[in-house]
Each structure stands twice: as C-alpha cells, then as structure tokens.
Amino acid sequence: MFLAWTDPVHVARWWGPHGFRSVVRQMDVAVGGQFRICMIAPDGTEYPIKATYQDIVEPERLVYIDDWDDDRPSQQSRVTLTFEAAGPEETLLTLEMLFATQAEREAAQAQHIIPGWGETFERLDAYLAQR
C-alpha cells in the first residue's frame, strides 16, 4: 500500500472523492520534497493542493504538511499516515490530521474533509482490489 501513496501513476488513479479525477503535478518522495496534486470536481472546479514531506519511513509511515496550492486562505495541516500489516494481503491504514488552531480544523470540517477522505479511501480500496 505504501507504493500506492508514493508513486504518481498510482496516486492519480484513486486520489480524491467519488467523481473527482486527480492530476499529479509533482511527487518528490523525500524528506523536504514536495507533492502537488490537483483534484478536479465533476463540474470542472479545480482543488490544487501541495505538501512537503516531513518524515518518511518506508513502508511504515509518511508525514507531510499540506495546504491549498492556490489563492485560497491557508488551511495547513500536518498529515501522518501509518501503514500496519494486518494480514498477508491487508494493511491497516491510519490517517491523522493536525491543524494549528481549532478554527482551522472547524473550517476544514465545514468543507466536508472527513467525508471526502472517506470516499478517497473507498476509491483506494477499489483500486487496490483491482491489482
């Protein structure tokens, strides 16, 4: 599963909520490296994000700081992904997002970030099931 999060070919096939498509514009998987992904909604609205990797322990953990990659107000968060073997073909994925303030967290929640991640995980599961 780690490769699904670090290879731009894989990421472009599952990233984003249902109905969205994503374009990986940059993916430099190294501490201090960046990724840039543009999620495109069914109506064509673009949601570009950028992130800088803070910690990488393959195949166990990815940590990055992300934010919008356009002129929207900053909504920076620290994302920690942990990957734990749960069986021969199963991985337990845990995602933790930390925001600098309660207000920033509430703003992200108001933008439906939690359901969006849920749909993204459903797309990831479906993608991995095909492989």
mmCIF file of N, CA and C in Angstrom:
data_model
loop_
_atom_site.group_PDB
_atom_site.id
_atom_site.type_symbol
_atom_site.label_atom_id
_atom_site.label_comp_id
_atom_site.label_asym_id
_atom_site.label_seq_id
_atom_site.Cartn_x
_atom_site.Cartn_y
_atom_site.Cartn_z
ATOM 1 N N MET A 1 0.815 -1.192 0.000
ATOM 2 C CA MET A 1 0.000 0.000 0.000
ATOM 3 C C MET A 1 0.866 1.266 0.000
ATOM 4 N N PHE A 2 2.047 1.190 0.574
ATOM 5 C CA PHE A 2 2.933 2.353 0.613
ATOM 6 C C PHE A 2 3.174 2.895 -0.797
ATOM 7 N N LEU A 3 3.387 2.008 -1.747
ATOM 8 C CA LEU A 3 3.631 2.414 -3.130
ATOM 9 C C LEU A 3 2.430 3.159 -3.722
ATOM 10 N N ALA A 4 1.233 2.771 -3.327
ATOM 11 C CA ALA A 4 0.027 3.449 -3.818
ATOM 12 C C ALA A 4 0.007 4.920 -3.408
ATOM 13 N N TRP A 5 0.709 5.264 -2.330
ATOM 14 C CA TRP A 5 0.771 6.638 -1.829
ATOM 15 C C TRP A 5 1.996 7.396 -2.316
ATOM 16 N N THR A 6 2.950 6.697 -2.931
ATOM 17 C CA THR A 6 4.215 7.352 -3.276
ATOM 18 C C THR A 6 4.564 7.297 -4.756
ATOM 19 N N ASP A 7 3.795 6.604 -5.546
ATOM 20 C CA ASP A 7 4.034 6.523 -6.988
ATOM 21 C C ASP A 7 2.968 7.362 -7.692
ATOM 22 N N PRO A 8 3.360 8.395 -8.430
ATOM 23 C CA PRO A 8 2.371 9.291 -9.036
ATOM 24 C C PRO A 8 1.400 8.597 -9.985
ATOM 25 N N VAL A 9 1.820 7.540 -10.638
ATOM 26 C CA VAL A 9 0.912 6.808 -11.535
ATOM 27 C C VAL A 9 -0.228 6.198 -10.723
ATOM 28 N N HIS A 10 0.101 5.613 -9.579
ATOM 29 C CA HIS A 10 -0.933 5.029 -8.723
ATOM 30 C C HIS A 10 -1.811 6.117 -8.102
ATOM 31 N N VAL A 11 -1.187 7.128 -7.537
ATOM 32 C CA VAL A 11 -1.921 8.185 -6.831
ATOM 33 C C VAL A 11 -2.982 8.820 -7.736
ATOM 34 N N ALA A 12 -2.639 9.071 -8.978
ATOM 35 C CA ALA A 12 -3.566 9.720 -9.909
ATOM 36 C C ALA A 12 -4.812 8.878 -10.165
ATOM 37 N N ARG A 13 -4.748 7.602 -9.893
ATOM 38 C CA ARG A 13 -5.882 6.716 -10.196
ATOM 39 C C ARG A 13 -6.896 6.614 -9.068
ATOM 40 N N TRP A 14 -6.562 7.083 -7.864
ATOM 41 C CA TRP A 14 -7.518 6.926 -6.768
ATOM 42 C C TRP A 14 -7.696 8.168 -5.897
ATOM 43 N N TRP A 15 -6.836 9.157 -5.976
ATOM 44 C CA TRP A 15 -6.868 10.297 -5.067
ATOM 45 C C TRP A 15 -8.118 11.141 -5.280
ATOM 46 N N GLY A 16 -8.786 11.477 -4.221
ATOM 47 C CA GLY A 16 -9.935 12.379 -4.260
ATOM 48 C C GLY A 16 -11.252 11.670 -4.058
ATOM 49 N N PRO A 17 -12.293 12.435 -3.732
ATOM 50 C CA PRO A 17 -13.622 11.866 -3.512
ATOM 51 C C PRO A 17 -14.220 11.268 -4.784
ATOM 52 N N HIS A 18 -15.311 10.549 -4.620
ATOM 53 C CA HIS A 18 -16.022 9.959 -5.761
ATOM 54 C C HIS A 18 -16.349 11.037 -6.791
ATOM 55 N N GLY A 19 -16.172 10.699 -8.049
ATOM 56 C CA GLY A 19 -16.498 11.614 -9.135
ATOM 57 C C GLY A 19 -15.369 12.562 -9.514
ATOM 58 N N PHE A 20 -14.379 12.672 -8.657
ATOM 59 C CA PHE A 20 -13.239 13.547 -8.948
ATOM 60 C C PHE A 20 -12.196 12.783 -9.752
ATOM 61 N N ARG A 21 -11.377 13.526 -10.463
ATOM 62 C CA ARG A 21 -10.170 12.950 -11.040
ATOM 63 C C ARG A 21 -9.015 13.800 -10.533
ATOM 64 N N SER A 22 -7.835 13.228 -10.532
ATOM 65 C CA SER A 22 -6.691 13.957 -9.999
ATOM 66 C C SER A 22 -5.524 13.910 -10.959
ATOM 67 N N VAL A 23 -4.800 15.011 -10.999
ATOM 68 C CA VAL A 23 -3.594 15.121 -11.800
ATOM 69 C C VAL A 23 -2.439 15.349 -10.825
ATOM 70 N N VAL A 24 -1.456 14.464 -10.881
ATOM 71 C CA VAL A 24 -0.270 14.627 -10.044
ATOM 72 C C VAL A 24 0.702 15.502 -10.816
ATOM 73 N N ARG A 25 0.962 16.676 -10.292
ATOM 74 C CA ARG A 25 1.841 17.632 -10.974
ATOM 75 C C ARG A 25 3.292 17.496 -10.525
ATOM 76 N N GLN A 26 3.476 16.995 -9.315
ATOM 77 C CA GLN A 26 4.829 16.806 -8.782
ATOM 78 C C GLN A 26 4.756 15.779 -7.668
ATOM 79 N N MET A 27 5.763 14.902 -7.574
ATOM 80 C CA MET A 27 5.843 13.961 -6.468
ATOM 81 C C MET A 27 7.300 13.602 -6.246
ATOM 82 N N ASP A 28 7.912 14.299 -5.308
ATOM 83 C CA ASP A 28 9.299 14.074 -4.918
ATOM 84 C C ASP A 28 9.275 13.494 -3.508
ATOM 85 N N VAL A 29 9.218 12.165 -3.418
ATOM 86 C CA VAL A 29 9.061 11.477 -2.143
ATOM 87 C C VAL A 29 10.417 11.386 -1.446
ATOM 88 N N ALA A 30 10.731 12.449 -0.719
ATOM 89 C CA ALA A 30 11.954 12.546 0.076
ATOM 90 C C ALA A 30 11.690 13.596 1.144
ATOM 91 N N VAL A 31 12.328 13.463 2.286
ATOM 92 C CA VAL A 31 12.158 14.478 3.325
ATOM 93 C C VAL A 31 12.560 15.831 2.743
ATOM 94 N N GLY A 32 11.649 16.791 2.844
ATOM 95 C CA GLY A 32 11.843 18.101 2.241
ATOM 96 C C GLY A 32 11.308 18.187 0.817
ATOM 97 N N GLY A 33 11.021 17.036 0.205
ATOM 98 C CA GLY A 33 10.443 17.009 -1.139
ATOM 99 C C GLY A 33 8.969 17.377 -1.095
ATOM 100 N N GLN A 34 8.410 17.655 -2.245
ATOM 101 C CA GLN A 34 7.015 18.082 -2.309
ATOM 102 C C GLN A 34 6.191 17.208 -3.230
ATOM 103 N N PHE A 35 4.891 17.233 -2.963
ATOM 104 C CA PHE A 35 3.959 16.752 -3.974
ATOM 105 C C PHE A 35 2.932 17.835 -4.214
ATOM 106 N N ARG A 36 2.457 17.856 -5.451
ATOM 107 C CA ARG A 36 1.387 18.759 -5.858
ATOM 108 C C ARG A 36 0.378 17.922 -6.625
ATOM 109 N N ILE A 37 -0.861 17.997 -6.176
ATOM 110 C CA ILE A 37 -1.939 17.242 -6.804
ATOM 111 C C ILE A 37 -3.103 18.200 -7.033
ATOM 112 N N CYS A 38 -3.705 18.122 -8.198
ATOM 113 C CA CYS A 38 -4.890 18.916 -8.482
ATOM 114 C C CYS A 38 -6.083 17.977 -8.597
ATOM 115 N N MET A 39 -7.025 18.119 -7.665
ATOM 116 C CA MET A 39 -8.274 17.357 -7.736
ATOM 117 C C MET A 39 -9.250 18.163 -8.586
ATOM 118 N N ILE A 40 -9.915 17.477 -9.489
ATOM 119 C CA ILE A 40 -10.845 18.155 -10.395
ATOM 120 C C ILE A 40 -12.229 17.565 -10.182
ATOM 121 N N ALA A 41 -13.157 18.427 -9.748
ATOM 122 C CA ALA A 41 -14.527 18.012 -9.459
ATOM 123 C C ALA A 41 -15.277 17.710 -10.751
ATOM 124 N N PRO A 42 -16.390 16.986 -10.645
ATOM 125 C CA PRO A 42 -17.184 16.697 -11.848
ATOM 126 C C PRO A 42 -17.599 17.946 -12.619
ATOM 127 N N ASP A 43 -17.772 19.084 -11.917
ATOM 128 C CA ASP A 43 -18.158 20.317 -12.611
ATOM 129 C C ASP A 43 -16.964 21.087 -13.172
ATOM 130 N N GLY A 44 -15.751 20.515 -13.022
ATOM 131 C CA GLY A 44 -14.545 21.136 -13.557
ATOM 132 C C GLY A 44 -13.797 22.025 -12.579
ATOM 133 N N THR A 45 -14.367 22.262 -11.394
ATOM 134 C CA THR A 45 -13.685 23.075 -10.392
ATOM 135 C C THR A 45 -12.404 22.370 -9.949
ATOM 136 N N GLU A 46 -11.324 23.141 -9.892
ATOM 137 C CA GLU A 46 -10.037 22.570 -9.504
ATOM 138 C C GLU A 46 -9.739 22.867 -8.036
ATOM 139 N N TYR A 47 -9.187 21.863 -7.362
ATOM 140 C CA TYR A 47 -8.789 21.963 -5.964
ATOM 141 C C TYR A 47 -7.331 21.533 -5.856
ATOM 142 N N PRO A 48 -6.399 22.455 -6.128
ATOM 143 C CA PRO A 48 -4.982 22.096 -6.091
ATOM 144 C C PRO A 48 -4.448 22.115 -4.654
ATOM 145 N N ILE A 49 -3.686 21.085 -4.318
ATOM 146 C CA ILE A 49 -3.050 21.023 -3.011
ATOM 147 C C ILE A 49 -1.548 20.807 -3.195
ATOM 148 N N LYS A 50 -0.814 21.207 -2.187
ATOM 149 C CA LYS A 50 0.629 20.991 -2.183
ATOM 150 C C LYS A 50 1.001 20.461 -0.802
ATOM 151 N N ALA A 51 2.109 19.748 -0.747
ATOM 152 C CA ALA A 51 2.567 19.213 0.533
ATOM 153 C C ALA A 51 4.077 19.074 0.505
ATOM 154 N N THR A 52 4.664 19.152 1.701
ATOM 155 C CA THR A 52 6.091 18.935 1.870
ATOM 156 C C THR A 52 6.275 17.783 2.851
ATOM 157 N N TYR A 53 7.033 16.785 2.421
ATOM 158 C CA TYR A 53 7.278 15.615 3.270
ATOM 159 C C TYR A 53 8.164 15.998 4.448
ATOM 160 N N GLN A 54 7.748 15.587 5.639
ATOM 161 C CA GLN A 54 8.485 15.845 6.873
ATOM 162 C C GLN A 54 9.205 14.597 7.380
ATOM 163 N N ASP A 55 8.611 13.428 7.151
ATOM 164 C CA ASP A 55 9.176 12.170 7.648
ATOM 165 C C ASP A 55 8.703 11.042 6.739
ATOM 166 N N ILE A 56 9.620 10.162 6.402
ATOM 167 C CA ILE A 56 9.298 9.005 5.567
ATOM 168 C C ILE A 56 10.022 7.800 6.149
ATOM 169 N N VAL A 57 9.250 6.791 6.521
ATOM 170 C CA VAL A 57 9.815 5.523 6.985
ATOM 171 C C VAL A 57 9.114 4.436 6.170
ATOM 172 N N GLU A 58 9.749 4.054 5.069
ATOM 173 C CA GLU A 58 9.142 3.060 4.171
ATOM 174 C C GLU A 58 9.266 1.683 4.798
ATOM 175 N N PRO A 59 8.226 0.899 4.838
ATOM 176 C CA PRO A 59 6.852 1.095 4.358
ATOM 177 C C PRO A 59 5.873 1.421 5.479
ATOM 178 N N GLU A 60 6.341 2.053 6.538
ATOM 179 C CA GLU A 60 5.541 2.213 7.751
ATOM 180 C C GLU A 60 4.846 3.560 7.934
ATOM 181 N N ARG A 61 5.461 4.648 7.448
ATOM 182 C CA ARG A 61 4.910 5.959 7.798
ATOM 183 C C ARG A 61 5.272 7.018 6.757
ATOM 184 N N LEU A 62 4.316 7.908 6.526
ATOM 185 C CA LEU A 62 4.518 9.136 5.750
ATOM 186 C C LEU A 62 3.968 10.295 6.577
ATOM 187 N N VAL A 63 4.732 11.368 6.655
ATOM 188 C CA VAL A 63 4.274 12.573 7.344
ATOM 189 C C VAL A 63 4.525 13.745 6.411
ATOM 190 N N TYR A 64 3.490 14.563 6.224
ATOM 191 C CA TYR A 64 3.651 15.739 5.380
ATOM 192 C C TYR A 64 2.798 16.887 5.887
ATOM 193 N N ILE A 65 3.201 18.089 5.518
ATOM 194 C CA ILE A 65 2.428 19.301 5.794
ATOM 195 C C ILE A 65 1.765 19.688 4.481
ATOM 196 N N ASP A 66 0.427 19.816 4.492
ATOM 197 C CA ASP A 66 -0.257 20.159 3.248
ATOM 198 C C ASP A 66 -1.054 21.446 3.386
ATOM 199 N N ASP A 67 -1.422 21.979 2.234
ATOM 200 C CA ASP A 67 -2.186 23.226 2.177
ATOM 201 C C ASP A 67 -2.723 23.370 0.758
ATOM 202 N N TRP A 68 -3.579 24.371 0.569
ATOM 203 C CA TRP A 68 -4.023 24.679 -0.782
ATOM 204 C C TRP A 68 -2.834 25.179 -1.602
ATOM 205 N N ASP A 69 -2.888 24.972 -2.904
ATOM 206 C CA ASP A 69 -1.815 25.406 -3.800
ATOM 207 C C ASP A 69 -2.333 26.486 -4.746
ATOM 208 N N ASP A 70 -3.145 27.379 -4.199
ATOM 209 C CA ASP A 70 -3.666 28.499 -4.989
ATOM 210 C C ASP A 70 -3.919 29.664 -4.037
ATOM 211 N N ASP A 71 -4.821 30.572 -4.387
ATOM 212 C CA ASP A 71 -5.019 31.768 -3.573
ATOM 213 C C ASP A 71 -6.079 31.625 -2.485
ATOM 214 N N ARG A 72 -6.543 30.418 -2.200
ATOM 215 C CA ARG A 72 -7.498 30.212 -1.106
ATOM 216 C C ARG A 72 -6.811 30.511 0.227
ATOM 217 N N PRO A 73 -7.575 30.863 1.240
ATOM 218 C CA PRO A 73 -6.967 31.057 2.562
ATOM 219 C C PRO A 73 -6.284 29.767 3.024
ATOM 220 N N SER A 74 -5.139 29.932 3.657
ATOM 221 C CA SER A 74 -4.373 28.776 4.115
ATOM 222 C C SER A 74 -5.215 27.886 5.021
ATOM 223 N N GLN A 75 -5.034 26.597 4.854
ATOM 224 C CA GLN A 75 -5.718 25.600 5.684
ATOM 225 C C GLN A 75 -4.720 24.474 5.965
ATOM 226 N N GLN A 76 -3.544 24.868 6.349
ATOM 227 C CA GLN A 76 -2.431 23.946 6.528
ATOM 228 C C GLN A 76 -2.740 22.914 7.616
ATOM 229 N N SER A 77 -2.319 21.677 7.347
ATOM 230 C CA SER A 77 -2.440 20.622 8.347
ATOM 231 C C SER A 77 -1.224 19.713 8.259
ATOM 232 N N ARG A 78 -0.968 19.031 9.352
ATOM 233 C CA ARG A 78 0.089 18.018 9.380
ATOM 234 C C ARG A 78 -0.602 16.670 9.292
ATOM 235 N N VAL A 79 -0.272 15.917 8.242
ATOM 236 C CA VAL A 79 -0.896 14.618 7.988
ATOM 237 C C VAL A 79 0.120 13.522 8.287
ATOM 238 N N THR A 80 -0.301 12.582 9.115
ATOM 239 C CA THR A 80 0.528 11.412 9.413
ATOM 240 C C THR A 80 -0.234 10.174 8.970
ATOM 241 N N LEU A 81 0.387 9.416 8.079
ATOM 242 C CA LEU A 81 -0.172 8.144 7.618
ATOM 243 C C LEU A 81 0.691 7.030 8.180
ATOM 244 N N THR A 82 0.051 6.045 8.793
ATOM 245 C CA THR A 82 0.784 4.863 9.240
ATOM 246 C C THR A 82 0.190 3.651 8.553
ATOM 247 N N PHE A 83 1.066 2.736 8.186
ATOM 248 C CA PHE A 83 0.703 1.517 7.464
ATOM 249 C C PHE A 83 1.144 0.342 8.334
ATOM 250 N N GLU A 84 0.195 -0.503 8.717
ATOM 251 C CA GLU A 84 0.495 -1.637 9.584
ATOM 252 C C GLU A 84 -0.041 -2.920 8.952
ATOM 253 N N ALA A 85 0.818 -3.906 8.800
ATOM 254 C CA ALA A 85 0.388 -5.187 8.235
ATOM 255 C C ALA A 85 -0.716 -5.770 9.103
ATOM 256 N N ALA A 86 -1.807 -6.175 8.456
ATOM 257 C CA ALA A 86 -2.946 -6.760 9.167
ATOM 258 C C ALA A 86 -3.259 -8.153 8.647
ATOM 259 N N GLY A 87 -2.429 -8.673 7.804
ATOM 260 C CA GLY A 87 -2.623 -9.977 7.191
ATOM 261 C C GLY A 87 -1.771 -10.050 5.944
ATOM 262 N N PRO A 88 -1.762 -11.209 5.283
ATOM 263 C CA PRO A 88 -0.894 -11.350 4.112
ATOM 264 C C PRO A 88 -1.211 -10.377 2.975
ATOM 265 N N GLU A 89 -2.447 -10.003 2.806
ATOM 266 C CA GLU A 89 -2.842 -9.083 1.728
ATOM 267 C C GLU A 89 -3.580 -7.876 2.273
ATOM 268 N N GLU A 90 -3.412 -7.587 3.571
ATOM 269 C CA GLU A 90 -4.154 -6.491 4.181
ATOM 270 C C GLU A 90 -3.227 -5.551 4.936
ATOM 271 N N THR A 91 -3.568 -4.268 4.866
ATOM 272 C CA THR A 91 -2.826 -3.235 5.584
ATOM 273 C C THR A 91 -3.819 -2.353 6.309
ATOM 274 N N LEU A 92 -3.529 -2.100 7.581
ATOM 275 C CA LEU A 92 -4.322 -1.147 8.349
ATOM 276 C C LEU A 92 -3.710 0.226 8.127
ATOM 277 N N LEU A 93 -4.499 1.135 7.576
ATOM 278 C CA LEU A 93 -4.057 2.496 7.286
ATOM 279 C C LEU A 93 -4.681 3.436 8.304
ATOM 280 N N THR A 94 -3.855 4.245 8.944
ATOM 281 C CA THR A 94 -4.347 5.246 9.886
ATOM 282 C C THR A 94 -3.906 6.613 9.384
ATOM 283 N N LEU A 95 -4.835 7.557 9.353
ATOM 284 C CA LEU A 95 -4.536 8.924 8.941
ATOM 285 C C LEU A 95 -4.885 9.849 10.102
ATOM 286 N N GLU A 96 -3.946 10.707 10.438
ATOM 287 C CA GLU A 96 -4.168 11.711 11.474
ATOM 288 C C GLU A 96 -3.863 13.071 10.870
ATOM 289 N N MET A 97 -4.785 14.018 11.057
ATOM 290 C CA MET A 97 -4.590 15.386 10.584
ATOM 291 C C MET A 97 -4.585 16.309 11.786
ATOM 292 N N LEU A 98 -3.553 17.134 11.873
ATOM 293 C CA LEU A 98 -3.458 18.116 12.946
ATOM 294 C C LEU A 98 -3.467 19.513 12.340
ATOM 295 N N PHE A 99 -4.310 20.373 12.881
ATOM 296 C CA PHE A 99 -4.403 21.762 12.443
ATOM 297 C C PHE A 99 -3.824 22.654 13.520
ATOM 298 N N ALA A 100 -3.341 23.826 13.134
ATOM 299 C CA ALA A 100 -2.717 24.750 14.080
ATOM 300 C C ALA A 100 -3.721 25.296 15.092
ATOM 301 N N THR A 101 -4.967 25.481 14.650
ATOM 302 C CA THR A 101 -5.979 26.043 15.552
ATOM 303 C C THR A 101 -7.299 25.282 15.412
ATOM 304 N N GLN A 102 -8.111 25.430 16.416
ATOM 305 C CA GLN A 102 -9.459 24.851 16.392
ATOM 306 C C GLN A 102 -10.267 25.447 15.231
ATOM 307 N N ALA A 103 -10.103 26.736 14.984
ATOM 308 C CA ALA A 103 -10.843 27.400 13.897
ATOM 309 C C ALA A 103 -10.478 26.805 12.542
ATOM 310 N N GLU A 104 -9.189 26.521 12.327
ATOM 311 C CA GLU A 104 -8.773 25.916 11.052
ATOM 312 C C GLU A 104 -9.349 24.507 10.919
ATOM 313 N N ARG A 105 -9.369 23.781 12.009
ATOM 314 C CA ARG A 105 -9.959 22.428 11.971
ATOM 315 C C ARG A 105 -11.454 22.513 11.644
ATOM 316 N N GLU A 106 -12.145 23.427 12.272
ATOM 317 C CA GLU A 106 -13.580 23.582 12.021
ATOM 318 C C GLU A 106 -13.851 24.022 10.585
ATOM 319 N N ALA A 107 -12.994 24.879 10.042
ATOM 320 C CA ALA A 107 -13.155 25.298 8.648
ATOM 321 C C ALA A 107 -12.990 24.112 7.708
ATOM 322 N N ALA A 108 -12.012 23.253 7.982
ATOM 323 C CA ALA A 108 -11.805 22.052 7.156
ATOM 324 C C ALA A 108 -13.007 21.117 7.265
ATOM 325 N N GLN A 109 -13.521 20.958 8.466
ATOM 326 C CA GLN A 109 -14.694 20.105 8.642
ATOM 327 C C GLN A 109 -15.900 20.661 7.902
ATOM 328 N N ALA A 110 -16.047 21.973 7.886
ATOM 329 C CA ALA A 110 -17.165 22.605 7.178
ATOM 330 C C ALA A 110 -17.081 22.374 5.673
ATOM 331 N N GLN A 111 -15.863 22.119 5.186
ATOM 332 C CA GLN A 111 -15.667 21.833 3.760
ATOM 333 C C GLN A 111 -15.767 20.335 3.477
ATOM 334 N N HIS A 112 -16.277 19.592 4.418
ATOM 335 C CA HIS A 112 -16.550 18.157 4.261
ATOM 336 C C HIS A 112 -15.288 17.330 4.062
ATOM 337 N N ILE A 113 -14.229 17.705 4.756
ATOM 338 C CA ILE A 113 -12.964 16.986 4.600
ATOM 339 C C ILE A 113 -13.067 15.534 5.074
ATOM 340 N N ILE A 114 -13.831 15.287 6.129
ATOM 341 C CA ILE A 114 -13.928 13.918 6.658
ATOM 342 C C ILE A 114 -14.652 13.006 5.674
ATOM 343 N N PRO A 115 -15.833 13.378 5.181
ATOM 344 C CA PRO A 115 -16.450 12.514 4.163
ATOM 345 C C PRO A 115 -15.601 12.396 2.897
ATOM 346 N N GLY A 116 -14.901 13.487 2.545
ATOM 347 C CA GLY A 116 -14.033 13.442 1.361
ATOM 348 C C GLY A 116 -12.929 12.413 1.516
ATOM 349 N N TRP A 117 -12.292 12.377 2.695
ATOM 350 C CA TRP A 117 -11.274 11.350 2.934
ATOM 351 C C TRP A 117 -11.906 9.960 2.926
ATOM 352 N N GLY A 118 -13.107 9.819 3.489
ATOM 353 C CA GLY A 118 -13.782 8.516 3.472
ATOM 354 C C GLY A 118 -13.987 8.010 2.052
ATOM 355 N N GLU A 119 -14.447 8.885 1.170
ATOM 356 C CA GLU A 119 -14.635 8.498 -0.233
ATOM 357 C C GLU A 119 -13.300 8.208 -0.903
ATOM 358 N N THR A 120 -12.282 8.979 -0.553
ATOM 359 C CA THR A 120 -10.947 8.738 -1.110
ATOM 360 C C THR A 120 -10.454 7.351 -0.715
ATOM 361 N N PHE A 121 -10.660 6.965 0.553
ATOM 362 C CA PHE A 121 -10.248 5.631 1.000
ATOM 363 C C PHE A 121 -11.037 4.539 0.283
ATOM 364 N N GLU A 122 -12.317 4.786 0.014
ATOM 365 C CA GLU A 122 -13.111 3.816 -0.756
ATOM 366 C C GLU A 122 -12.522 3.643 -2.156
ATOM 367 N N ARG A 123 -12.125 4.754 -2.772
ATOM 368 C CA ARG A 123 -11.516 4.675 -4.102
ATOM 369 C C ARG A 123 -10.176 3.935 -4.045
ATOM 370 N N LEU A 124 -9.393 4.201 -3.002
ATOM 371 C CA LEU A 124 -8.122 3.491 -2.839
ATOM 372 C C LEU A 124 -8.363 1.996 -2.677
ATOM 373 N N ASP A 125 -9.324 1.614 -1.834
ATOM 374 C CA ASP A 125 -9.644 0.183 -1.659
ATOM 375 C C ASP A 125 -10.039 -0.458 -2.978
ATOM 376 N N ALA A 126 -10.882 0.212 -3.739
ATOM 377 C CA ALA A 126 -11.325 -0.337 -5.041
ATOM 378 C C ALA A 126 -10.134 -0.455 -5.998
ATOM 379 N N TYR A 127 -9.265 0.529 -6.001
ATOM 380 C CA TYR A 127 -8.094 0.484 -6.876
ATOM 381 C C TYR A 127 -7.181 -0.674 -6.501
ATOM 382 N N LEU A 128 -6.917 -0.832 -5.216
ATOM 383 C CA LEU A 128 -6.043 -1.925 -4.778
ATOM 384 C C LEU A 128 -6.667 -3.294 -5.032
ATOM 385 N N ALA A 129 -7.976 -3.386 -4.950
ATOM 386 C CA ALA A 129 -8.654 -4.668 -5.206
ATOM 387 C C ALA A 129 -8.496 -5.104 -6.653
ATOM 388 N N GLN A 130 -8.314 -4.161 -7.563
ATOM 389 C CA GLN A 130 -8.139 -4.471 -8.986
ATOM 390 C C GLN A 130 -6.732 -4.940 -9.303
ATOM 391 N N ARG A 131 -5.801 -4.725 -8.416
ATOM 392 C CA ARG A 131 -4.379 -5.007 -8.675
ATOM 393 C C ARG A 131 -4.007 -6.398 -8.268
#
